[in-house]
XYZ file of C-alpha atoms in Angstrom:
671
model
C -19.507 42.525 44.490
C -17.473 40.465 42.026
C -18.114 41.359 38.421
C -19.883 38.391 36.716
C -17.865 39.021 33.582
C -14.668 38.456 35.567
C -16.125 35.155 36.801
C -16.891 34.083 33.237
C -13.488 35.014 31.860
C -11.587 33.365 34.701
C -13.452 30.081 34.251
C -13.260 29.772 30.482
C -11.118 27.064 28.888
C -10.375 29.528 26.128
C -7.978 32.390 26.541
C -9.749 35.709 25.852
C -8.460 39.229 25.436
C -10.258 42.412 24.316
C -8.148 44.955 22.420
C -9.331 48.536 21.887
C -8.897 50.519 18.672
C -5.294 51.248 19.669
C -4.659 47.482 19.907
C -4.170 47.650 23.667
C -5.590 45.129 26.108
C -8.675 46.365 27.926
C -9.772 43.018 29.305
C -7.940 39.689 29.542
C -8.318 36.450 31.455
C -5.561 34.431 33.122
C -6.165 31.519 30.753
C -4.916 33.681 27.865
C -1.463 34.042 29.413
C -1.479 30.424 30.596
C -2.040 29.110 27.031
C 0.731 31.366 25.725
C 2.969 29.950 28.491
C 3.863 33.304 30.018
C 3.545 34.606 33.598
C 0.092 35.959 34.515
C 1.119 39.592 34.767
C 2.988 39.712 31.481
C -0.212 40.124 29.454
C -2.405 42.592 31.354
C -4.623 45.583 30.792
C -2.692 48.236 28.870
C -0.293 45.839 27.101
C -0.279 46.303 23.313
C -0.577 43.677 20.594
C 3.176 43.683 19.998
C 3.703 42.207 23.455
C 1.249 39.388 22.686
C 2.931 38.744 19.315
C 6.230 38.445 21.118
C 4.929 35.362 22.903
C 4.458 33.603 19.569
C 8.217 33.292 19.105
C 8.009 29.722 17.846
C 6.369 31.036 14.677
C 7.410 34.594 13.949
C 5.803 34.629 10.495
C 2.363 33.933 11.934
C 2.789 36.544 14.645
C 3.598 39.138 11.961
C 0.572 38.036 9.935
C -1.543 38.471 13.057
C -0.274 42.003 13.746
C -0.682 43.093 10.128
C -4.211 41.728 10.047
C -5.224 43.701 13.150
C -3.796 46.859 11.632
C -5.118 46.519 8.103
C -8.258 44.356 8.139
C -11.687 44.318 9.680
C -12.481 40.624 9.195
C -12.045 37.659 11.491
C -8.734 35.781 11.362
C -8.352 32.128 12.316
C -4.847 30.757 12.879
C -3.130 27.757 14.404
C -0.111 28.843 16.395
C 2.636 26.500 17.621
C 4.112 27.712 20.934
C 6.989 25.200 21.072
C 7.152 21.578 22.297
C 4.128 20.658 20.184
C 1.855 23.093 22.088
C -0.755 23.979 19.441
C -3.272 26.795 19.866
C -6.272 27.775 17.791
C -6.009 31.563 17.600
C -9.133 33.502 16.560
C -9.198 37.292 16.188
C -12.640 38.871 15.641
C -13.369 42.579 15.102
C -15.938 44.165 17.434
C -18.141 47.205 17.014
C -15.829 49.844 18.550
C -12.953 49.076 16.135
C -11.444 46.837 18.753
C -10.772 43.120 18.659
C -11.832 40.028 20.540
C -8.860 37.617 20.606
C -9.490 34.003 21.597
C -7.063 31.126 21.925
C -7.842 27.503 22.612
C -5.645 24.521 23.443
C -5.951 22.134 20.504
C -3.358 19.665 21.762
C -5.618 17.468 23.910
C -8.832 18.849 22.429
C -9.960 19.684 25.972
C -13.633 19.592 26.836
C -15.554 22.746 26.325
C -16.198 24.317 29.728
C -17.768 27.711 29.955
C -19.435 29.290 32.893
C -22.210 31.662 31.952
C -23.307 34.529 34.111
C -27.017 35.230 34.746
C -26.935 38.672 33.137
C -26.793 38.110 29.369
C -26.109 41.704 28.392
C -22.648 41.685 30.058
C -21.211 39.029 27.762
C -23.281 39.147 24.540
C -20.127 39.985 22.579
C -18.311 36.924 23.899
C -21.267 34.631 23.216
C -21.984 35.873 19.734
C -18.381 35.479 18.616
C -18.003 31.916 19.774
C -17.704 29.445 16.860
C -20.118 26.866 18.375
C -23.733 27.178 19.442
C -24.080 27.904 23.163
C -27.242 27.856 25.273
C -28.250 27.888 28.901
C -31.453 26.378 30.312
C -32.832 26.547 33.833
C -34.036 23.622 35.948
C -37.463 23.733 34.236
C -35.833 23.543 30.787
C -36.653 27.138 29.912
C -34.100 29.039 27.821
C -32.093 31.567 29.769
C -29.869 32.637 26.860
C -28.293 31.426 23.631
C -25.831 32.831 21.127
C -26.247 33.577 17.428
C -24.414 30.382 16.440
C -27.036 28.292 18.268
C -29.853 30.061 16.399
C -28.089 29.640 13.055
C -27.406 25.957 13.681
C -31.135 25.189 13.990
C -32.570 28.107 11.916
C -34.437 29.462 14.939
C -36.473 32.676 14.610
C -35.744 35.539 17.025
C -38.801 34.866 19.209
C -37.545 31.358 20.038
C -34.185 32.693 21.219
C -35.727 34.873 23.939
C -35.231 34.157 27.612
C -38.006 31.992 29.049
C -38.712 30.026 25.872
C -39.437 26.383 26.798
C -37.096 23.824 25.252
C -40.144 21.875 24.125
C -41.230 24.818 21.910
C -37.810 24.918 20.316
C -37.837 21.160 19.644
C -41.378 21.311 18.238
C -40.363 24.098 15.866
C -37.274 22.175 14.785
C -39.546 19.190 14.147
C -41.485 21.241 11.602
C -38.213 22.298 9.923
C -36.913 18.725 9.881
C -33.789 19.312 11.979
C -35.012 17.960 15.319
C -33.166 15.038 16.956
C -33.891 11.814 15.048
C -34.450 10.082 18.405
C -35.709 12.630 20.922
C -35.215 10.316 23.913
C -31.486 10.119 23.228
C -31.356 13.912 23.187
C -32.272 14.016 26.898
C -30.073 11.075 27.895
C -26.986 13.274 27.915
C -28.730 15.799 30.183
C -29.508 13.073 32.712
C -25.970 11.683 32.424
C -24.436 15.094 33.094
C -26.712 15.646 36.113
C -25.839 12.249 37.595
C -22.117 12.780 37.063
C -22.222 16.387 38.184
C -19.842 17.104 35.331
C -19.805 17.712 31.619
C -21.216 14.920 29.456
C -21.061 14.817 25.654
C -22.944 12.892 23.019
C -23.312 12.933 19.251
C -26.953 13.452 18.294
C -28.246 12.510 14.848
C -30.678 15.025 13.379
C -33.608 14.371 11.077
C -31.845 16.225 8.234
C -28.865 13.877 8.339
C -26.494 16.145 10.233
C -24.760 15.097 13.444
C -24.380 17.577 16.314
C -22.097 17.040 19.256
C -23.823 18.347 22.404
C -21.800 18.888 25.576
C -23.895 19.497 28.716
C -22.477 20.988 31.879
C -24.868 20.930 34.874
C -25.253 24.022 37.086
C -25.905 24.097 40.813
C -29.432 25.476 40.367
C -30.480 22.395 38.354
C -30.072 23.986 34.974
C -27.309 23.394 32.493
C -25.076 25.019 29.926
C -24.783 23.233 26.569
C -22.432 23.655 23.610
C -23.650 22.492 20.183
C -21.135 21.707 17.470
C -21.905 20.478 13.952
C -19.601 17.454 13.626
C -21.232 15.947 10.549
C -18.114 16.064 8.440
C -15.918 14.691 11.216
C -18.365 11.829 11.886
C -18.644 11.010 8.185
C -14.870 11.073 7.891
C -14.570 8.766 10.897
C -17.145 6.417 9.389
C -15.247 6.449 6.113
C -11.986 5.693 7.900
C -13.599 2.787 9.725
C -15.076 1.527 6.456
C -11.739 1.814 4.665
C -10.033 -0.004 7.536
C -12.293 -3.009 6.962
C -12.944 -2.932 3.213
C -10.944 -3.155 0.008
C -10.945 0.319 -1.634
C -10.994 -1.070 -5.195
C -13.824 -3.606 -5.080
C -15.625 -2.531 -1.917
C -15.370 -6.108 -0.607
C -14.456 -6.829 3.028
C -10.725 -7.044 3.600
C -8.684 -9.487 5.692
C -9.528 -7.722 8.979
C -13.288 -7.929 8.546
C -13.042 -11.463 7.134
C -11.060 -12.712 10.131
C -13.627 -11.215 12.500
C -16.484 -12.993 10.712
C -14.651 -16.325 10.510
C -13.743 -16.231 14.222
C -17.336 -15.326 15.086
C -18.801 -18.163 13.035
C -16.218 -20.736 14.143
C -17.039 -20.021 17.778
C -20.491 -21.530 17.211
C -20.563 -25.236 18.019
C -21.844 -27.829 15.588
C -21.106 -25.921 12.380
C -18.894 -27.038 9.527
C -17.438 -24.206 7.484
C -15.251 -23.916 4.408
C -12.622 -21.342 3.456
C -11.669 -21.057 -0.213
C -8.511 -19.088 -1.020
C -8.505 -17.900 -4.628
C -5.604 -16.675 -6.755
C -6.147 -15.497 -10.329
C -4.075 -17.257 -12.982
C -2.227 -15.090 -15.525
C -3.337 -11.853 -13.872
C 0.219 -10.511 -13.804
C 0.404 -10.842 -17.580
C -2.717 -8.676 -17.867
C -1.118 -5.964 -15.729
C 2.151 -6.196 -17.610
C 0.680 -6.095 -21.109
C -2.515 -4.030 -20.750
C -1.615 -1.867 -17.746
C -2.755 -1.565 -14.148
C -5.883 0.441 -15.036
C -7.237 -2.475 -17.065
C -6.071 -4.841 -14.298
C -8.127 -2.901 -11.740
C -11.227 -3.057 -13.939
C -10.688 -6.778 -14.348
C -10.497 -7.283 -10.571
C -13.831 -5.504 -10.186
C -15.391 -7.717 -12.859
C -14.001 -10.813 -11.157
C -15.421 -9.661 -7.812
C -18.863 -9.277 -9.414
C -18.736 -12.779 -10.932
C -17.605 -14.318 -7.660
C -20.391 -12.603 -5.749
C -22.923 -14.089 -8.194
C -21.660 -17.573 -7.333
C -22.441 -17.283 -3.615
C -25.539 -18.306 -1.714
C -27.070 -16.263 1.036
C -24.835 -16.329 4.101
C -21.586 -16.865 2.155
C -18.957 -14.131 2.326
C -16.300 -12.935 -0.074
C -13.258 -10.770 0.688
C -10.293 -9.427 -1.232
C -6.958 -9.768 0.537
C -5.037 -7.654 -1.965
C -3.524 -8.099 -5.408
C -5.396 -10.897 -7.189
C -6.184 -12.839 -4.003
C -9.768 -13.424 -2.879
C -11.273 -15.522 -0.111
C -14.744 -17.077 0.009
C -16.121 -18.167 3.361
C -19.005 -20.641 3.567
C -20.278 -20.333 7.106
C -22.364 -23.521 7.114
C -21.677 -26.384 4.711
C -22.683 -30.022 4.664
C -19.141 -31.144 3.903
C -16.431 -31.219 1.262
C -18.952 -31.903 -1.500
C -20.639 -28.542 -1.080
C -17.287 -26.748 -1.054
C -16.243 -28.697 -4.161
C -19.420 -27.662 -5.959
C -18.733 -23.996 -5.267
C -15.060 -24.331 -6.267
C -16.017 -25.964 -9.587
C -18.524 -23.188 -10.219
C -15.947 -20.486 -9.508
C -13.347 -22.116 -11.803
C -16.008 -22.306 -14.504
C -17.193 -18.676 -14.321
C -13.726 -17.147 -14.002
C -12.528 -19.169 -16.993
C -15.053 -17.441 -19.265
C -13.742 -14.516 -21.296
C -13.955 -11.062 -19.719
C -14.432 -7.989 -21.864
C -12.683 -5.113 -20.122
C -12.354 -1.669 -21.674
C -13.295 -3.236 -24.989
C -10.565 -5.861 -24.728
C -11.250 -9.624 -24.450
C -9.281 -11.117 -21.574
C -8.928 -14.774 -20.611
C -7.663 -15.688 -17.157
C -8.271 -18.538 -14.729
C -8.316 -19.206 -11.025
C -6.634 -21.630 -8.619
C -8.365 -22.462 -5.343
C -7.210 -23.904 -2.030
C -9.856 -25.182 0.374
C -9.732 -25.795 4.125
C -12.595 -27.203 6.192
C -13.323 -26.074 9.753
C -13.130 -27.326 12.398
C -11.140 -30.270 10.919
C -8.370 -28.088 9.479
C -8.503 -25.330 12.112
C -10.855 -23.715 14.579
C -9.671 -20.081 14.397
C -9.425 -17.708 11.445
C -5.635 -17.543 11.256
C -5.117 -21.305 11.145
C -7.934 -22.030 8.688
C -6.798 -19.226 6.348
C -3.193 -20.389 6.521
C -4.141 -23.937 5.609
C -6.420 -22.856 2.788
C -3.489 -20.833 1.461
C -1.258 -23.894 1.722
C -3.786 -25.856 -0.332
C -3.842 -22.981 -2.845
C -0.087 -23.232 -3.262
C -0.528 -26.923 -4.049
C -3.300 -26.190 -6.546
C -1.069 -23.709 -8.362
C 1.810 -26.181 -8.474
C -0.592 -28.781 -9.929
C -1.030 -26.673 -13.038
C -3.462 -23.923 -12.066
C -7.106 -23.656 -13.088
C -8.114 -26.178 -10.463
C -8.816 -26.561 -6.748
C -7.246 -28.564 -3.985
C -8.261 -29.466 -0.419
C -5.802 -29.058 2.419
C -3.979 -32.191 3.564
C -1.730 -32.514 6.566
C 1.325 -33.407 4.456
C 1.098 -30.024 2.722
C 2.143 -28.242 5.890
C 5.438 -30.099 5.885
C 6.049 -29.242 2.209
C 5.207 -25.589 2.809
C 7.445 -25.477 5.849
C 10.263 -27.038 3.877
C 9.898 -24.317 1.251
C 9.856 -21.658 3.964
C 13.025 -23.125 5.472
C 14.644 -23.075 2.040
C 13.699 -19.423 1.698
C 15.294 -18.597 5.067
C 18.414 -20.557 4.110
C 18.554 -18.680 0.813
C 18.497 -15.380 2.703
C 21.538 -16.497 4.692
C 23.386 -18.094 1.769
C 24.830 -14.858 0.385
C 26.002 -13.673 3.785
C 27.631 -17.052 4.551
C 29.323 -17.269 1.108
C 27.568 -20.459 0.067
C 27.266 -19.414 -3.594
C 29.761 -20.315 -6.272
C 29.897 -19.520 -9.962
C 30.391 -22.304 -12.500
C 31.332 -21.406 -16.066
C 30.177 -23.120 -19.252
C 32.329 -22.548 -22.313
C 31.080 -20.875 -25.462
C 33.109 -21.853 -28.524
C 33.563 -20.615 -32.058
C 31.604 -22.953 -34.364
C 34.368 -23.133 -36.964
C 37.576 -23.311 -34.866
C 36.078 -24.827 -31.705
C 38.201 -22.402 -29.707
C 36.825 -20.939 -26.469
C 35.551 -17.372 -27.008
C 33.757 -16.936 -23.701
C 32.090 -18.471 -20.663
C 28.560 -18.138 -19.341
C 28.414 -17.584 -15.573
C 25.992 -20.027 -13.917
C 25.139 -19.833 -10.222
C 25.495 -22.802 -7.881
C 24.444 -23.042 -4.230
C 26.353 -25.270 -1.839
C 23.906 -25.768 1.037
C 25.620 -26.898 4.261
C 23.084 -29.712 4.767
C 21.356 -30.289 1.419
C 24.532 -30.209 -0.637
C 24.312 -28.778 -4.138
C 20.821 -27.265 -4.551
C 19.626 -27.355 -8.204
C 19.254 -23.886 -9.756
C 15.779 -24.830 -10.955
C 14.798 -25.169 -7.299
C 16.202 -21.964 -5.823
C 16.312 -19.444 -8.705
C 12.474 -19.242 -8.967
C 12.350 -18.852 -5.182
C 14.902 -16.047 -5.357
C 12.786 -14.383 -8.041
C 9.608 -14.650 -5.946
C 11.229 -13.227 -2.820
C 13.224 -10.481 -4.542
C 16.498 -11.973 -3.311
C 17.559 -12.349 -6.934
C 18.534 -8.651 -6.931
C 21.361 -8.806 -4.338
C 22.307 -12.315 -5.520
C 22.403 -11.123 -9.143
C 24.639 -8.195 -8.198
C 27.036 -10.560 -6.439
C 27.184 -12.819 -9.522
C 27.879 -9.825 -11.766
C 30.678 -8.504 -9.576
C 32.270 -11.915 -9.002
C 32.101 -12.916 -12.665
C 33.829 -9.680 -13.670
C 36.594 -10.304 -11.121
C 37.067 -13.882 -12.332
C 37.117 -12.899 -16.010
C 39.742 -10.228 -15.344
C 42.243 -13.081 -14.890
C 41.462 -14.675 -18.274
C 43.075 -13.878 -21.661
C 41.968 -10.593 -23.152
C 40.051 -12.253 -26.014
C 37.746 -14.291 -23.757
C 34.455 -12.762 -22.569
C 32.126 -13.560 -19.714
C 28.319 -13.722 -20.038
C 26.058 -12.953 -17.072
C 22.293 -13.459 -16.942
C 20.141 -10.564 -15.704
C 16.759 -11.037 -14.030
C 13.746 -8.848 -14.890
C 13.717 -7.778 -11.216
C 17.213 -6.332 -11.585
C 15.921 -4.061 -14.345
C 13.376 -2.563 -11.960
C 16.232 -1.228 -9.870
C 17.176 2.341 -10.701
C 20.840 1.551 -10.035
C 21.441 -1.295 -12.513
C 23.594 0.771 -14.886
C 25.600 2.145 -11.967
C 26.100 -1.406 -10.650
C 27.452 -2.547 -14.038
C 29.882 0.376 -14.149
C 30.995 -0.284 -10.577
C 31.492 -4.029 -11.199
C 33.650 -3.381 -14.265
C 35.673 -0.677 -12.504
C 36.293 -2.734 -9.366
C 37.418 -5.756 -11.426
C 39.441 -3.745 -13.954
C 37.574 -5.543 -16.748
C 37.020 -3.768 -20.105
C 33.341 -3.308 -20.860
C 33.770 -5.071 -24.228
C 34.532 -8.339 -22.393
C 31.214 -8.364 -20.515
C 28.100 -9.745 -22.103
C 24.725 -9.432 -20.376
C 22.039 -11.966 -21.280
C 18.377 -11.033 -20.976
C 15.126 -12.801 -21.801
C 12.043 -11.335 -23.426
C 10.365 -11.013 -20.011
C 12.755 -8.160 -19.173
C 11.109 -6.050 -21.882
C 7.543 -7.117 -21.192
C 6.982 -5.279 -17.889
C 8.175 -1.763 -18.706
C 9.299 -1.628 -22.322
C 10.456 1.986 -22.470
C 12.374 1.969 -19.184
C 14.053 -1.363 -19.962
C 15.092 -0.230 -23.427
C 16.498 3.015 -22.017
C 18.534 1.053 -19.471
C 19.790 -1.332 -22.159
C 20.866 1.540 -24.407
C 22.685 3.117 -21.458
C 24.550 -0.087 -20.634
C 25.341 -0.836 -24.298
C 26.657 2.694 -24.613
C 29.331 1.735 -22.078
C 30.621 -0.891 -24.505
C 28.931 -3.876 -22.841
C 27.504 -6.503 -25.237
C 23.801 -7.411 -24.923
C 22.457 -10.856 -25.839
C 18.870 -12.102 -26.056
C 18.652 -15.482 -24.351
C 16.153 -18.263 -25.168
C 15.321 -16.619 -28.494
C 12.165 -17.910 -30.145
C 10.346 -19.042 -26.998
C 8.520 -15.742 -26.427
C 5.742 -13.982 -28.280
C 7.551 -10.868 -29.385
C 11.183 -11.850 -29.913
C 11.292 -10.529 -33.481
C 9.727 -7.200 -32.566
C 12.359 -6.639 -29.901
C 15.126 -7.131 -32.480
C 13.620 -4.145 -34.253
C 13.489 -2.068 -31.068
C 17.012 -2.812 -29.793
C 20.269 -3.647 -31.610
C 21.271 -6.834 -29.779
C 24.828 -8.070 -30.210
C 23.914 -11.724 -29.960
C 20.941 -14.066 -30.287
C 21.039 -17.315 -28.314
C 18.788 -19.861 -30.035
C 16.884 -21.826 -27.415
C 18.019 -25.406 -26.922
C 14.485 -26.723 -27.562
C 14.991 -25.949 -31.274
C 18.488 -27.475 -31.331
C 17.234 -30.661 -29.660
C 14.702 -31.246 -32.470
C 16.964 -30.339 -35.410
C 17.360 -33.899 -36.601
C 13.688 -34.843 -36.359
C 11.739 -31.643 -37.099
C 11.813 -29.778 -40.379
C 10.056 -26.880 -38.674
C 12.855 -26.512 -36.103
C 15.480 -26.641 -38.829
C 13.639 -23.959 -40.761
C 13.316 -21.763 -37.667
C 17.017 -22.082 -36.836
C 17.948 -21.284 -40.437
C 15.652 -18.250 -40.440
C 17.086 -16.931 -37.169
C 20.671 -17.381 -38.370
C 19.914 -15.606 -41.659
C 18.126 -12.832 -39.773
C 21.109 -12.450 -37.441
C 23.515 -12.313 -40.374
C 21.469 -9.630 -42.129
C 21.377 -7.547 -38.943
C 25.017 -8.134 -38.039
C 24.068 -10.130 -34.940
C 26.030 -13.177 -33.755
C 23.972 -16.342 -33.246
C 24.750 -18.930 -30.571
C 23.221 -22.416 -30.577
C 22.436 -23.535 -27.011
C 22.258 -27.117 -25.818
C 24.483 -28.766 -28.433
C 25.139 -32.250 -27.054
C 25.836 -34.500 -30.040
C 28.032 -34.556 -33.142
C 24.897 -34.638 -35.279
C 23.577 -31.463 -33.677
C 26.996 -29.843 -34.110
C 27.030 -30.704 -37.776
C 23.528 -29.393 -38.319
C 24.037 -26.030 -36.541
C 27.206 -25.525 -38.543
C 25.230 -26.213 -41.713
C 22.699 -23.597 -40.656
C 25.517 -21.066 -40.145
C 25.520 -20.567 -36.349
C 28.553 -18.565 -35.279
C 28.945 -19.897 -31.725
C 28.052 -23.055 -29.860
C 27.338 -23.831 -26.231
C 26.467 -27.213 -24.782
C 27.622 -30.383 -23.066
C 29.435 -31.503 -26.224
C 32.069 -28.892 -25.525
C 31.849 -28.750 -21.772
C 29.563 -28.800 -18.800
C 29.562 -25.889 -16.341
C 32.920 -25.913 -14.527
C 34.228 -24.373 -11.283
C 36.687 -21.530 -11.705
C 39.633 -23.791 -10.867
C 38.917 -25.882 -13.982
C 38.357 -22.911 -16.272
C 42.062 -21.983 -16.372
C 43.005 -25.547 -17.420
C 40.420 -25.421 -20.193
C 41.716 -22.083 -21.431
C 45.339 -23.275 -21.487
C 44.571 -26.387 -23.528
C 42.522 -26.940 -26.644
C 39.049 -28.315 -26.266
C 39.054 -32.058 -26.884
C 37.357 -33.217 -30.040
C 33.894 -34.604 -29.557
C 35.258 -37.889 -30.868
């Protein structure tokens, strides 16, 4: 007669081996060798633990840990062993009463279904049952318990008398009811039994318990009408899965729905006939300044406060989502028309405009809103969101702090901008950029002392694209970084052919300062061109220092240490220009042309220019007057003591071919 234990071992999905006190195999199933990917006879009765460890060659360290544990410990050991080609096994070694070991391995790669065949005589495999990590039970056709393991009893806190053979399942469930760990819905508990019987195969289902836990129950029907069931507490896994699903559809900062969940709701609502809906795309005004000046932690708190205010503006049935950054979307599922959407937009503008107090700091921001109406402006989520975003872009260009409805013409304008962006991406590759140079002259001698490099874009179809049109676009898209590097390198090469006493000035974008390689790029550009560092002047604006003061200052000190001159451009237009003169020893201050333009008509401007010049003189900093266009302005900046002058009076930006002619001859008198 075939030994029932042999039947059990040969049908288990786990590999099982019993080792005696001498660590030799006394019982092993074929699955054990199969999972270790070795021939059946290689691990057999009499083989010692060293032979098994030898099959773990893909991870020798773990095999040594395993052997040492068997020799020196009397506690269970759980390992994950990789047997090559991504074959992952859960390896569990459990001590048994006679100083031997029960070794189990399980294929974790496909997370195969638990299949165990239980013999009718419980005493022959109590050791196997009681060392299994999950609860295991067997019931006959009348739902009377035939056997269960210790894990099953622990899972449900069952007393010993309810684990005896012959105990009706109903008694067990009634007892669990009194403890509060019975199935929350008892009918669903039996559904899986019926499903398994109908299929004639294992069926699994997650069962919610009254105490909040979730147990995965896998039923395998037997030929006699009974079944074997494995019970596994999967509460943590289910909660983790729920959290993952929640995170996939919600913004982690505010807890609001994200774009994915919003799109699903919009598509669901727009599929209903006869409804008019509105989508409002919101973008916070001046939020970047909050992040830059007060830090991202304060910015995050502000976003939460904004989300709360927006939620208070909505009626029942309206939805709000955060798309990321400072972008929010409000969806009105059923509106009477544009008037109702306008009312909400006005309310949002009003509440967001009120001062926020965040972390003890008063903060004033605003909001711009783009509105699209469905089904007129689109009948699916993607199209209606896109058009609301197009309207938002228009609202921002209108001055912010307002709202704008989508109009068909906006699509064409947005597409034109997108085309310009694509053309800009190709411009550098196709060598469409050119540098023009505007002379900088000594105020006293009117001799050229340097040139400022100014970028020009020769578009193959549009012609000369104004810098004011493409530079902001390059900043927004990040293309200013590679473009700026090209300008720096080309300007150095051009200047290398000029007289040794003439410098070249190159503007640097704040985005270039965020690159960790800016200093290296400057060194490389000078080296490749053979230009002395003293002949290169880098112009920056206050915005460079606003975002990351310490890093920017460190970079500036590094570059200045090379011998490169550093100038502050547009001096006087920012909030902290004077404080930055204290933090960094600039070589030059360029007085913004707005002050020069008003010299003849504004005493305040004259006083400011005089103060800046005197400040520069006391600090040993050269001052350059920008935008000098008339003889009167020239006379006045000379009176104030400006050292250098730049402006149309002495020359407009010129292509390189004209620069050499200008250098060879004297600048013509303004007369």
